[in-house]
mmCIF file of C-alpha atoms in Angstrom:
data_model
loop_
_atom_site.group_PDB
_atom_site.id
_atom_site.type_symbol
_atom_site.label_atom_id
_atom_site.label_comp_id
_atom_site.label_asym_id
_atom_site.label_seq_id
_atom_site.Cartn_x
_atom_site.Cartn_y
_atom_site.Cartn_z
ATOM 1 C CA UNK A 1105 80.453 148.858 26.882
ATOM 2 C CA UNK A 1106 82.920 150.529 29.223
ATOM 3 C CA UNK A 1107 84.917 148.967 32.048
ATOM 4 C CA UNK A 1108 85.409 151.017 35.206
ATOM 5 C CA UNK A 1109 87.594 149.728 38.042
ATOM 6 C CA UNK A 1110 88.818 150.868 41.443
ATOM 7 C CA UNK A 1111 92.428 149.836 42.027
ATOM 8 C CA UNK A 1112 94.948 150.151 44.846
ATOM 9 C CA UNK A 1113 98.638 149.345 45.236
ATOM 10 C CA UNK A 1114 100.174 146.688 47.445
ATOM 11 C CA UNK A 1115 103.388 144.687 47.793
ATOM 12 C CA UNK A 1116 103.906 141.616 45.550
ATOM 13 C CA UNK A 1117 103.702 139.338 48.601
ATOM 14 C CA UNK A 1118 100.125 140.541 49.272
ATOM 15 C CA UNK A 1119 98.614 139.219 46.051
ATOM 16 C CA UNK A 1120 96.596 136.546 47.883
ATOM 17 C CA UNK A 1121 95.158 139.230 50.178
ATOM 18 C CA UNK A 1122 94.098 141.286 47.165
ATOM 19 C CA UNK A 1123 92.396 138.230 45.646
ATOM 20 C CA UNK A 1124 90.393 137.700 48.828
ATOM 21 C CA UNK A 1125 89.312 141.365 49.007
ATOM 22 C CA UNK A 1126 88.086 141.068 45.417
ATOM 23 C CA UNK A 1127 85.932 138.097 46.443
ATOM 24 C CA UNK A 1128 84.597 139.957 49.498
ATOM 25 C CA UNK A 1129 83.603 142.883 47.274
ATOM 26 C CA UNK A 1130 81.299 140.745 45.109
ATOM 27 C CA UNK A 1131 78.641 140.539 47.857
ATOM 28 C CA UNK A 1132 76.810 137.798 45.991
ATOM 29 C CA UNK A 1133 76.095 135.322 48.777
ATOM 30 C CA UNK A 1134 72.500 134.843 49.855
ATOM 31 C CA UNK A 1135 71.573 137.208 52.655
ATOM 32 C CA UNK A 1136 74.078 139.927 51.746
ATOM 33 C CA UNK A 1137 72.091 143.176 51.527
ATOM 34 C CA UNK A 1138 74.418 144.589 48.855
ATOM 35 C CA UNK A 1139 73.646 141.690 46.515
ATOM 36 C CA UNK A 1140 70.223 142.948 45.289
ATOM 37 C CA UNK A 1141 71.771 146.320 44.422
ATOM 38 C CA UNK A 1142 74.306 144.595 42.211
ATOM 39 C CA UNK A 1143 71.578 142.473 40.628
ATOM 40 C CA UNK A 1144 69.495 145.560 39.825
ATOM 41 C CA UNK A 1145 72.537 147.203 38.267
ATOM 42 C CA UNK A 1146 73.214 144.060 36.246
ATOM 43 C CA UNK A 1147 69.578 144.030 35.109
ATOM 44 C CA UNK A 1148 69.762 147.618 33.927
ATOM 45 C CA UNK A 1149 73.022 146.872 32.134
ATOM 46 C CA UNK A 1150 71.665 143.754 30.479
ATOM 47 C CA UNK A 1151 74.157 141.674 32.447
ATOM 48 C CA UNK A 1152 77.024 143.624 33.994
ATOM 49 C CA UNK A 1153 80.321 141.756 34.257
ATOM 50 C CA UNK A 1154 82.153 141.899 37.591
ATOM 51 C CA UNK A 1155 85.951 142.067 37.407
ATOM 52 C CA UNK A 1156 88.362 141.321 40.241
ATOM 53 C CA UNK A 1157 92.039 140.529 40.184
ATOM 54 C CA UNK A 1158 95.364 141.031 41.880
ATOM 55 C CA UNK A 1159 98.965 141.118 40.735
ATOM 56 C CA UNK A 1160 102.373 142.167 42.012
ATOM 57 C CA UNK A 1161 101.515 145.872 41.533
ATOM 58 C CA UNK A 1162 98.166 145.874 43.306
ATOM 59 C CA UNK A 1163 94.546 144.732 43.130
ATOM 60 C CA UNK A 1164 91.325 146.010 41.598
ATOM 61 C CA UNK A 1165 87.599 145.421 41.373
ATOM 62 C CA UNK A 1166 85.530 146.650 38.478
ATOM 63 C CA UNK A 1167 82.397 146.387 36.357
ATOM 64 C CA UNK A 1168 81.822 146.258 32.601
ATOM 65 C CA UNK A 1169 78.642 148.240 31.859
ATOM 66 C CA UNK A 1170 77.106 150.380 29.108
ATOM 67 C CA UNK A 1171 78.470 153.910 28.929
ATOM 68 C CA UNK A 1172 75.299 155.401 30.447
ATOM 69 C CA UNK A 1173 75.744 153.345 33.639
ATOM 70 C CA UNK A 1174 79.374 154.166 34.369
ATOM 71 C CA UNK A 1175 78.584 156.530 37.263
ATOM 72 C CA UNK A 1176 76.145 154.107 38.999
ATOM 73 C CA UNK A 1177 78.717 151.346 38.515
ATOM 74 C CA UNK A 1178 81.448 153.372 40.228
ATOM 75 C CA UNK A 1179 79.039 154.270 43.039
ATOM 76 C CA UNK A 1180 78.281 150.574 43.558
ATOM 77 C CA UNK A 1181 81.980 149.703 43.604
ATOM 78 C CA UNK A 1182 82.616 152.359 46.254
ATOM 79 C CA UNK A 1183 79.705 151.015 48.317
ATOM 80 C CA UNK A 1184 80.959 147.460 47.957
ATOM 81 C CA UNK A 1185 84.463 148.387 49.128
ATOM 82 C CA UNK A 1186 83.120 150.504 52.002
ATOM 83 C CA UNK A 1187 81.100 147.590 53.440
ATOM 84 C CA UNK A 1188 83.434 144.627 53.289
ATOM 85 C CA UNK A 1189 82.700 141.806 55.776
ATOM 86 C CA UNK A 1190 85.864 142.378 57.796
ATOM 87 C CA UNK A 1191 84.794 141.491 61.341
ATOM 88 C CA UNK A 1192 85.429 137.920 62.461
ATOM 89 C CA UNK A 1193 81.744 137.031 62.397
ATOM 90 C CA UNK A 1194 79.224 135.041 60.331
ATOM 91 C CA UNK A 1195 79.644 137.148 57.163
ATOM 92 C CA UNK A 1196 83.403 136.763 57.173
ATOM 93 C CA UNK A 1197 83.240 133.020 57.796
ATOM 94 C CA UNK A 1198 80.767 132.452 54.943
ATOM 95 C CA UNK A 1199 82.891 134.328 52.434
ATOM 96 C CA UNK A 1200 86.134 132.843 53.676
ATOM 97 C CA UNK A 1201 84.749 129.301 53.388
ATOM 98 C CA UNK A 1202 83.827 130.141 49.816
ATOM 99 C CA UNK A 1203 87.339 131.442 49.194
ATOM 100 C CA UNK A 1204 88.858 128.216 50.570
ATOM 101 C CA UNK A 1205 86.530 126.089 48.458
ATOM 102 C CA UNK A 1206 88.538 126.874 45.346
ATOM 103 C CA UNK A 1207 91.535 125.165 46.965
ATOM 104 C CA UNK A 1208 89.759 121.877 47.623
ATOM 105 C CA UNK A 1209 91.453 118.798 46.261
ATOM 106 C CA UNK A 1210 94.549 119.000 44.124
ATOM 107 C CA UNK A 1211 94.993 120.860 40.852
ATOM 108 C CA UNK A 1212 98.322 120.558 39.119
ATOM 109 C CA UNK A 1213 97.772 123.809 37.223
ATOM 110 C CA UNK A 1214 96.979 125.801 40.356
ATOM 111 C CA UNK A 1215 99.786 124.193 42.350
ATOM 112 C CA UNK A 1216 102.471 124.958 39.760
ATOM 113 C CA UNK A 1217 101.338 128.552 39.300
ATOM 114 C CA UNK A 1218 101.184 129.099 43.060
ATOM 115 C CA UNK A 1219 104.711 127.778 43.511
ATOM 116 C CA UNK A 1220 105.959 129.810 40.562
ATOM 117 C CA UNK A 1221 104.747 133.007 42.235
ATOM 118 C CA UNK A 1222 105.882 131.934 45.697
ATOM 119 C CA UNK A 1223 102.703 133.060 47.439
ATOM 120 C CA UNK A 1224 101.555 132.025 50.926
ATOM 121 C CA UNK A 1225 99.149 129.101 51.414
ATOM 122 C CA UNK A 1226 95.510 130.266 51.496
ATOM 123 C CA UNK A 1227 94.938 128.949 55.001
ATOM 124 C CA UNK A 1228 97.344 131.559 56.388
ATOM 125 C CA UNK A 1229 94.872 134.455 55.929
ATOM 126 C CA UNK A 1230 92.826 135.644 58.915
ATOM 127 C CA UNK A 1231 90.117 138.259 59.405
ATOM 128 C CA UNK A 1232 92.555 140.441 61.329
ATOM 129 C CA UNK A 1233 95.123 140.290 58.523
ATOM 130 C CA UNK A 1234 92.557 141.281 55.906
ATOM 131 C CA UNK A 1235 91.166 144.087 58.085
ATOM 132 C CA UNK A 1236 94.692 145.458 58.549
ATOM 133 C CA UNK A 1237 95.323 145.187 54.789
ATOM 134 C CA UNK A 1238 92.093 147.087 54.012
ATOM 135 C CA UNK A 1239 92.774 149.781 56.606
ATOM 136 C CA UNK A 1240 96.270 150.323 55.207
ATOM 137 C CA UNK A 1241 95.646 150.149 51.458
ATOM 138 C CA UNK A 1242 92.035 151.250 50.897
ATOM 139 C CA UNK A 1243 92.421 154.836 52.024
ATOM 140 C CA UNK A 1244 90.623 157.423 49.827
ATOM 141 C CA UNK A 1245 93.895 158.972 48.705
ATOM 142 C CA UNK A 1246 95.270 155.542 47.746
ATOM 143 C CA UNK A 1247 92.482 154.490 45.377
ATOM 144 C CA UNK A 1248 92.899 154.845 41.627
ATOM 145 C CA UNK A 1249 89.902 154.930 39.273
ATOM 146 C CA UNK A 1250 90.681 153.239 35.955
ATOM 147 C CA UNK A 1251 88.320 153.754 33.008
ATOM 148 C CA UNK A 1252 88.910 151.307 30.168
ATOM 149 C CA UNK A 1253 87.008 152.509 27.133
ATOM 150 C CA UNK A 1254 86.133 155.720 25.313
ATOM 151 C CA UNK A 1255 84.563 158.370 27.537
ATOM 152 C CA UNK A 1256 84.594 162.191 27.243
ATOM 153 C CA UNK A 1257 87.344 163.778 29.291
ATOM 154 C CA UNK A 1258 84.791 165.775 31.289
ATOM 155 C CA UNK A 1259 83.007 162.593 32.343
ATOM 156 C CA UNK A 1260 86.289 160.898 33.227
ATOM 157 C CA UNK A 1261 87.251 163.895 35.363
ATOM 158 C CA UNK A 1262 83.892 163.728 37.156
ATOM 159 C CA UNK A 1263 84.439 160.044 37.941
ATOM 160 C CA UNK A 1264 87.843 160.766 39.448
ATOM 161 C CA UNK A 1265 86.293 163.344 41.778
ATOM 162 C CA UNK A 1266 83.693 160.979 43.253
ATOM 163 C CA UNK A 1267 84.190 160.753 47.052
ATOM 164 C CA UNK A 1268 84.920 157.457 48.764
ATOM 165 C CA UNK A 1269 83.971 156.529 52.321
ATOM 166 C CA UNK A 1270 86.335 154.564 54.517
ATOM 167 C CA UNK A 1271 85.561 150.820 54.872
ATOM 168 C CA UNK A 1272 83.242 149.875 57.724
ATOM 169 C CA UNK A 1273 83.547 146.510 59.437
ATOM 170 C CA UNK A 1274 80.297 144.569 59.122
ATOM 171 C CA UNK A 1275 78.466 143.813 62.350
ATOM 172 C CA UNK A 1276 76.661 140.627 63.300
ATOM 173 C CA UNK A 1277 75.937 138.157 66.050
ATOM 174 C CA UNK A 1278 78.750 135.992 67.315
ATOM 175 C CA UNK A 1279 79.548 133.308 64.821
ATOM 176 C CA UNK A 1280 78.113 129.845 65.211
ATOM 177 C CA UNK A 1281 80.638 127.059 65.020
ATOM 178 C CA UNK A 1282 80.966 126.304 61.317
ATOM 179 C CA UNK A 1283 81.192 122.746 60.026
ATOM 180 C CA UNK A 1284 84.697 121.781 58.902
ATOM 181 C CA UNK A 1285 85.586 121.992 55.247
ATOM 182 C CA UNK A 1286 85.504 118.643 53.523
ATOM 183 C CA UNK A 1287 88.485 118.496 51.198
ATOM 184 C CA UNK A 1288 88.295 116.046 48.360
ATOM 185 C CA UNK A 1289 91.028 113.511 47.954
ATOM 186 C CA UNK A 1290 94.015 114.240 45.794
ATOM 187 C CA UNK A 1291 93.210 114.016 42.136
ATOM 188 C CA UNK A 1292 94.794 114.986 38.842
ATOM 189 C CA UNK A 1293 92.135 115.712 36.244
ATOM 190 C CA UNK A 1294 94.673 116.225 33.490
ATOM 191 C CA UNK A 1295 95.673 113.140 31.525
ATOM 192 C CA UNK A 1296 99.444 112.950 31.871
ATOM 193 C CA UNK A 1297 99.704 110.565 28.939
ATOM 194 C CA UNK A 1298 98.072 113.118 26.639
ATOM 195 C CA UNK A 1299 99.948 116.036 28.215
ATOM 196 C CA UNK A 1300 103.427 114.708 28.937
ATOM 197 C CA UNK A 1301 104.957 118.042 29.958
ATOM 198 C CA UNK A 1302 103.731 120.936 32.104
ATOM 199 C CA UNK A 1303 105.509 124.284 32.005
ATOM 200 C CA UNK A 1304 105.030 127.118 34.529
ATOM 201 C CA UNK A 1305 107.617 129.788 33.811
ATOM 202 C CA UNK A 1306 108.342 133.490 33.799
ATOM 203 C CA UNK A 1307 109.427 134.862 30.432
ATOM 204 C CA UNK A 1308 111.672 137.917 30.589
ATOM 205 C CA UNK A 1309 110.213 140.720 28.459
ATOM 206 C CA UNK A 1310 111.244 144.278 27.526
ATOM 207 C CA UNK A 1311 109.960 147.026 29.824
ATOM 208 C CA UNK A 1312 108.445 149.306 27.162
ATOM 209 C CA UNK A 1313 104.775 148.356 26.726
ATOM 210 C CA UNK A 1314 104.723 148.459 22.914
ATOM 211 C CA UNK A 1315 107.873 146.351 22.762
ATOM 212 C CA UNK A 1316 106.403 143.911 25.294
ATOM 213 C CA UNK A 1317 103.332 143.483 23.085
ATOM 214 C CA UNK A 1318 105.566 142.995 20.028
ATOM 215 C CA UNK A 1319 107.682 140.416 21.905
ATOM 216 C CA UNK A 1320 104.625 138.448 23.006
ATOM 217 C CA UNK A 1321 103.031 138.574 19.536
ATOM 218 C CA UNK A 1322 106.252 137.344 17.928
ATOM 219 C CA UNK A 1323 106.692 134.538 20.479
ATOM 220 C CA UNK A 1324 103.115 133.306 20.081
ATOM 221 C CA UNK A 1325 103.393 133.447 16.285
ATOM 222 C CA UNK A 1326 106.588 131.357 16.285
ATOM 223 C CA UNK A 1327 105.298 128.986 18.993
ATOM 224 C CA UNK A 1328 101.992 128.221 17.267
ATOM 225 C CA UNK A 1329 103.675 127.601 13.938
ATOM 226 C CA UNK A 1330 106.611 125.415 15.018
ATOM 227 C CA UNK A 1331 105.367 123.579 18.124
ATOM 228 C CA UNK A 1332 101.762 124.490 18.975
ATOM 229 C CA UNK A 1333 100.917 123.921 22.669
ATOM 230 C CA UNK A 1334 98.110 121.615 23.701
ATOM 231 C CA UNK A 1335 96.779 124.360 25.990
ATOM 232 C CA UNK A 1336 98.200 127.485 27.556
ATOM 233 C CA UNK A 1337 97.357 130.597 29.574
ATOM 234 C CA UNK A 1338 99.392 133.621 30.509
ATOM 235 C CA UNK A 1339 99.480 137.247 31.574
ATOM 236 C CA UNK A 1340 101.989 140.058 32.066
ATOM 237 C CA UNK A 1341 103.416 139.936 35.575
ATOM 238 C CA UNK A 1342 105.282 142.963 36.868
ATOM 239 C CA UNK A 1343 107.153 145.441 34.674
ATOM 240 C CA UNK A 1344 109.329 142.975 32.759
ATOM 241 C CA UNK A 1345 107.935 139.442 33.006
ATOM 242 C CA UNK A 1346 105.215 137.307 31.435
ATOM 243 C CA UNK A 1347 103.731 134.441 33.439
ATOM 244 C CA UNK A 1348 103.119 131.400 31.259
ATOM 245 C CA UNK A 1349 101.534 128.038 32.012
ATOM 246 C CA UNK A 1350 101.246 125.455 29.256
ATOM 247 C CA UNK A 1351 100.701 121.791 28.583
ATOM 248 C CA UNK A 1352 102.914 120.717 25.714
ATOM 249 C CA UNK A 1353 103.969 117.586 23.884
ATOM 250 C CA UNK A 1354 107.548 116.534 23.376
ATOM 251 C CA UNK A 1355 108.103 118.841 20.427
ATOM 252 C CA UNK A 1356 106.719 121.809 22.367
ATOM 253 C CA UNK A 1357 108.892 120.958 25.368
ATOM 254 C CA UNK A 1358 112.004 120.816 23.182
ATOM 255 C CA UNK A 1359 111.039 124.107 21.526
ATOM 256 C CA UNK A 1360 110.756 125.983 24.830
ATOM 257 C CA UNK A 1361 113.914 124.447 26.284
ATOM 258 C CA UNK A 1362 116.042 125.162 23.203
ATOM 259 C CA UNK A 1363 114.859 128.670 22.276
ATOM 260 C CA UNK A 1364 117.566 131.162 23.189
ATOM 261 C CA UNK A 1365 116.882 134.101 20.891
ATOM 262 C CA UNK A 1366 113.633 135.241 19.319
ATOM 263 C CA UNK A 1367 114.735 136.544 15.939
ATOM 264 C CA UNK A 1368 112.954 136.269 12.547
ATOM 265 C CA UNK A 1369 114.368 133.861 10.021
ATOM 266 C CA UNK A 1370 113.736 136.270 7.134
ATOM 267 C CA UNK A 1371 111.802 139.398 6.159
ATOM 268 C CA UNK A 1372 108.651 137.347 5.568
ATOM 269 C CA UNK A 1373 108.545 136.201 9.188
ATOM 270 C CA UNK A 1374 109.344 139.733 10.378
ATOM 271 C CA UNK A 1375 106.336 140.974 8.387
ATOM 272 C CA UNK A 1376 104.149 138.301 9.972
ATOM 273 C CA UNK A 1377 105.341 139.459 13.407
ATOM 274 C CA UNK A 1378 104.370 143.017 12.504
ATOM 275 C CA UNK A 1379 100.888 141.811 11.539
ATOM 276 C CA UNK A 1380 100.639 139.765 14.745
ATOM 277 C CA UNK A 1381 101.511 142.877 16.771
ATOM 278 C CA UNK A 1382 98.774 144.867 15.012
ATOM 279 C CA UNK A 1383 96.191 142.160 15.704
ATOM 280 C CA UNK A 1384 97.131 141.842 19.380
ATOM 281 C CA UNK A 1385 97.159 145.636 19.773
ATOM 282 C CA UNK A 1386 93.680 145.874 18.214
ATOM 283 C CA UNK A 1387 92.365 143.157 20.526
ATOM 284 C CA UNK A 1388 93.790 144.854 23.617
ATOM 285 C CA UNK A 1389 92.195 148.147 22.631
ATOM 286 C CA UNK A 1390 88.849 146.578 21.672
ATOM 287 C CA UNK A 1391 88.519 144.406 24.800
ATOM 288 C CA UNK A 1392 90.400 146.241 27.575
ATOM 289 C CA UNK A 1393 88.461 144.414 30.297
ATOM 290 C CA UNK A 1394 90.199 141.182 29.213
ATOM 291 C CA UNK A 1395 93.651 142.685 29.786
ATOM 292 C CA UNK A 1396 93.822 144.048 33.346
ATOM 293 C CA UNK A 1397 97.494 143.023 33.349
ATOM 294 C CA UNK A 1398 98.015 145.726 30.704
ATOM 295 C CA UNK A 1399 95.654 148.514 31.772
ATOM 296 C CA UNK A 1400 95.292 148.306 35.547
ATOM 297 C CA UNK A 1401 98.869 147.213 36.200
ATOM 298 C CA UNK A 1402 100.121 149.958 33.850
ATOM 299 C CA UNK A 1403 98.107 152.642 35.650
ATOM 300 C CA UNK A 1404 99.365 151.471 39.051
ATOM 301 C CA UNK A 1405 102.949 151.587 37.761
ATOM 302 C CA UNK A 1406 102.263 154.972 36.111
ATOM 303 C CA UNK A 1407 103.342 153.620 32.745
ATOM 304 C CA UNK A 1408 102.194 155.084 29.455
ATOM 305 C CA UNK A 1409 99.428 153.055 27.817
ATOM 306 C CA UNK A 1410 99.832 154.503 24.332
ATOM 307 C CA UNK A 1411 100.408 151.771 21.764
ATOM 308 C CA UNK A 1412 101.734 152.851 18.336
ATOM 309 C CA UNK A 1413 100.142 151.420 15.206
ATOM 310 C CA UNK A 1414 103.379 149.619 14.320
ATOM 311 C CA UNK A 1415 106.755 148.979 15.875
ATOM 312 C CA UNK A 1416 110.044 149.740 14.080
ATOM 313 C CA UNK A 1417 110.921 147.058 11.557
ATOM 314 C CA UNK A 1418 114.539 147.220 12.718
ATOM 315 C CA UNK A 1419 113.382 146.210 16.214
ATOM 316 C CA UNK A 1420 111.709 143.085 14.864
ATOM 317 C CA UNK A 1421 114.728 142.179 12.738
ATOM 318 C CA UNK A 1422 117.031 142.555 15.745
ATOM 319 C CA UNK A 1423 114.793 140.363 17.899
ATOM 320 C CA UNK A 1424 115.100 139.684 21.629
ATOM 321 C CA UNK A 1425 116.940 137.229 23.888
ATOM 322 C CA UNK A 1426 114.605 134.532 25.193
ATOM 323 C CA UNK A 1427 114.782 133.490 28.849
ATOM 324 C CA UNK A 1428 112.303 131.167 30.553
ATOM 325 C CA UNK A 1429 112.743 130.452 34.274
ATOM 326 C CA UNK A 1430 110.434 128.413 36.472
ATOM 327 C CA UNK A 1431 109.131 124.874 36.841
ATOM 328 C CA UNK A 1432 109.366 122.168 34.180
ATOM 329 C CA UNK A 1433 107.373 119.054 35.059
ATOM 330 C CA UNK A 1434 107.540 116.242 32.554
ATOM 331 C CA UNK A 1435 106.663 112.593 32.196
ATOM 332 C CA UNK A 1436 109.411 110.313 30.929
ATOM 333 C CA UNK A 1437 107.190 109.495 27.980
ATOM 334 C CA UNK A 1438 108.077 112.949 26.690
ATOM 335 C CA UNK A 1439 111.208 111.285 25.255
ATOM 336 C CA UNK A 1440 109.063 108.840 23.285
ATOM 337 C CA UNK A 1441 106.710 111.522 22.026
ATOM 338 C CA UNK A 1442 107.470 113.951 19.190
ATOM 339 C CA UNK A 1443 110.959 114.988 20.298
ATOM 340 C CA UNK A 1444 113.524 114.584 17.500
ATOM 341 C CA UNK A 1445 115.662 111.527 18.176
ATOM 342 C CA UNK A 1446 118.897 113.512 17.936
ATOM 343 C CA UNK A 1447 117.735 116.029 20.533
ATOM 344 C CA UNK A 1448 116.380 113.406 22.942
ATOM 345 C CA UNK A 1449 119.579 111.392 22.790
ATOM 346 C CA UNK A 1450 121.640 114.422 23.794
ATOM 347 C CA UNK A 1451 119.536 115.159 26.886
ATOM 348 C CA UNK A 1452 120.346 113.820 30.339
ATOM 349 C CA UNK A 1453 117.616 113.834 32.997
ATOM 350 C CA UNK A 1454 118.608 116.186 35.829
ATOM 351 C CA UNK A 1455 117.596 113.588 38.416
ATOM 352 C CA UNK A 1456 120.200 111.083 37.234
ATOM 353 C CA UNK A 1457 117.480 108.446 36.714
ATOM 354 C CA UNK A 1458 117.970 106.363 33.592
ATOM 355 C CA UNK A 1459 115.368 106.911 30.919
ATOM 356 C CA UNK A 1460 112.728 104.226 31.093
ATOM 357 C CA UNK A 1461 111.264 102.616 28.018
ATOM 358 C CA UNK A 1462 107.608 103.525 27.412
ATOM 359 C CA UNK A 1463 105.438 100.905 29.165
ATOM 360 C CA UNK A 1464 102.963 98.754 27.335
ATOM 361 C CA UNK A 1465 99.786 100.817 27.606
ATOM 362 C CA UNK A 1466 97.562 97.779 27.082
ATOM 363 C CA UNK A 1467 99.184 95.944 29.986
ATOM 364 C CA UNK A 1468 99.369 99.011 32.189
ATOM 365 C CA UNK A 1469 95.681 99.843 32.077
ATOM 366 C CA UNK A 1470 94.650 103.057 33.803
ATOM 367 C CA UNK A 1471 97.617 105.330 34.631
ATOM 368 C CA UNK A 1472 98.044 105.850 38.414
ATOM 369 C CA UNK A 1473 97.390 109.603 38.246
ATOM 370 C CA UNK A 1474 96.055 109.850 41.797
ATOM 371 C CA UNK A 1475 99.195 108.202 43.177
ATOM 372 C CA UNK A 1476 101.403 110.613 41.258
ATOM 373 C CA UNK A 1477 99.421 113.608 42.470
ATOM 374 C CA UNK A 1478 99.602 112.389 46.087
ATOM 375 C CA UNK A 1479 103.352 111.886 45.921
ATOM 376 C CA UNK A 1480 103.814 115.283 44.334
ATOM 377 C CA UNK A 1481 101.767 117.004 47.025
ATOM 378 C CA UNK A 1482 103.548 115.209 49.854
ATOM 379 C CA UNK A 1483 106.986 116.033 48.485
ATOM 380 C CA UNK A 1484 106.192 119.722 47.945
ATOM 381 C CA UNK A 1485 105.409 121.001 51.402
ATOM 382 C CA UNK A 1486 103.392 124.295 51.399
ATOM 383 C CA UNK A 1487 105.927 126.178 53.503
ATOM 384 C CA UNK A 1488 108.959 125.160 51.461
ATOM 385 C CA UNK A 1489 108.574 125.538 47.679
ATOM 386 C CA UNK A 1490 110.867 123.289 45.662
ATOM 387 C CA UNK A 1491 114.282 124.585 44.695
ATOM 388 C CA UNK A 1492 114.759 122.198 41.802
ATOM 389 C CA UNK A 1493 113.444 123.117 38.388
ATOM 390 C CA UNK A 1494 112.922 119.640 36.861
ATOM 391 C CA UNK A 1495 110.688 116.846 38.091
ATOM 392 C CA UNK A 1496 110.069 113.422 36.645
ATOM 393 C CA UNK A 1497 106.741 111.679 37.080
ATOM 394 C CA UNK A 1498 107.441 107.969 37.327
#
């Protein structure tokens, strides 16, 4: 299998616009004439995988297909980008309603990540804005073809020379008044009692790609061994940051707050970091479609994507400074969780609120998660992200 993608550059503030263009390029709604073409291609490929994503460097759409179908896949991607539903008509409204549907209700994960990145609210996008974005960024000379996988150089060169037609605004009858979106009430699916702390932060990383991979492998190795997270997700963000979201217990919260330098304790741990780097490097090379933050972002930044088999042992022994900046949302029960008593006693809540004793769970009954989520959403207005970095759910 080979992944082929068409990428373009944009400003970091236009990430939401790139996400929407990726959705428009899928053409998978009923009635879209480009949908059957994609389904036939997926049938020939035994199930092609559509890729779409955006970051601070730019955005991309792509397909993961067998090597023999790389050229038809690129042709379909060009066709999809050349016929985006840009006019303010029925096609645009159907796709835009689908885009807004992912923002229904309240998701703590999505809200924290959105505020960490500082992006605009989704309702601020219009058909005219997207059409202007496409006309500015999707010019033939601005597109970059990224091939992730082993292909002969001659075939790669032929793919780069494929012509691209300028996007054409879709036509259609005037739009019928669409029914209003029905947003669900605020909810918080996550159990705050089981996940007392939520972390959405940027980790500062080295700029060299191999050293970034080594830094991440070492951090994950140490993290999983000393204070394994309950769940986490992350990706490289820009040239020198890693975006991390995690749900952690008290021990994990203390670990992230106290870590100042990532340095091995001894040669045994340094050797384990070297092995962790090799494993992560092998995974990135074996499954490039899972790491667009490495391949596509690197191509858009014109970085080298060559990863050495090993990194210098002296680099691992020296280690790296550890800086985590972002949002730390915790329940006061984090103090009664697995935090060492000596560490918890030395901490002072930033809000100045006295630490409350853990309530009697039998008497409390069901935790008021919906009330907490509602208060959180009301306090954090969409047009003014919070300036504080600590929040107490009480």
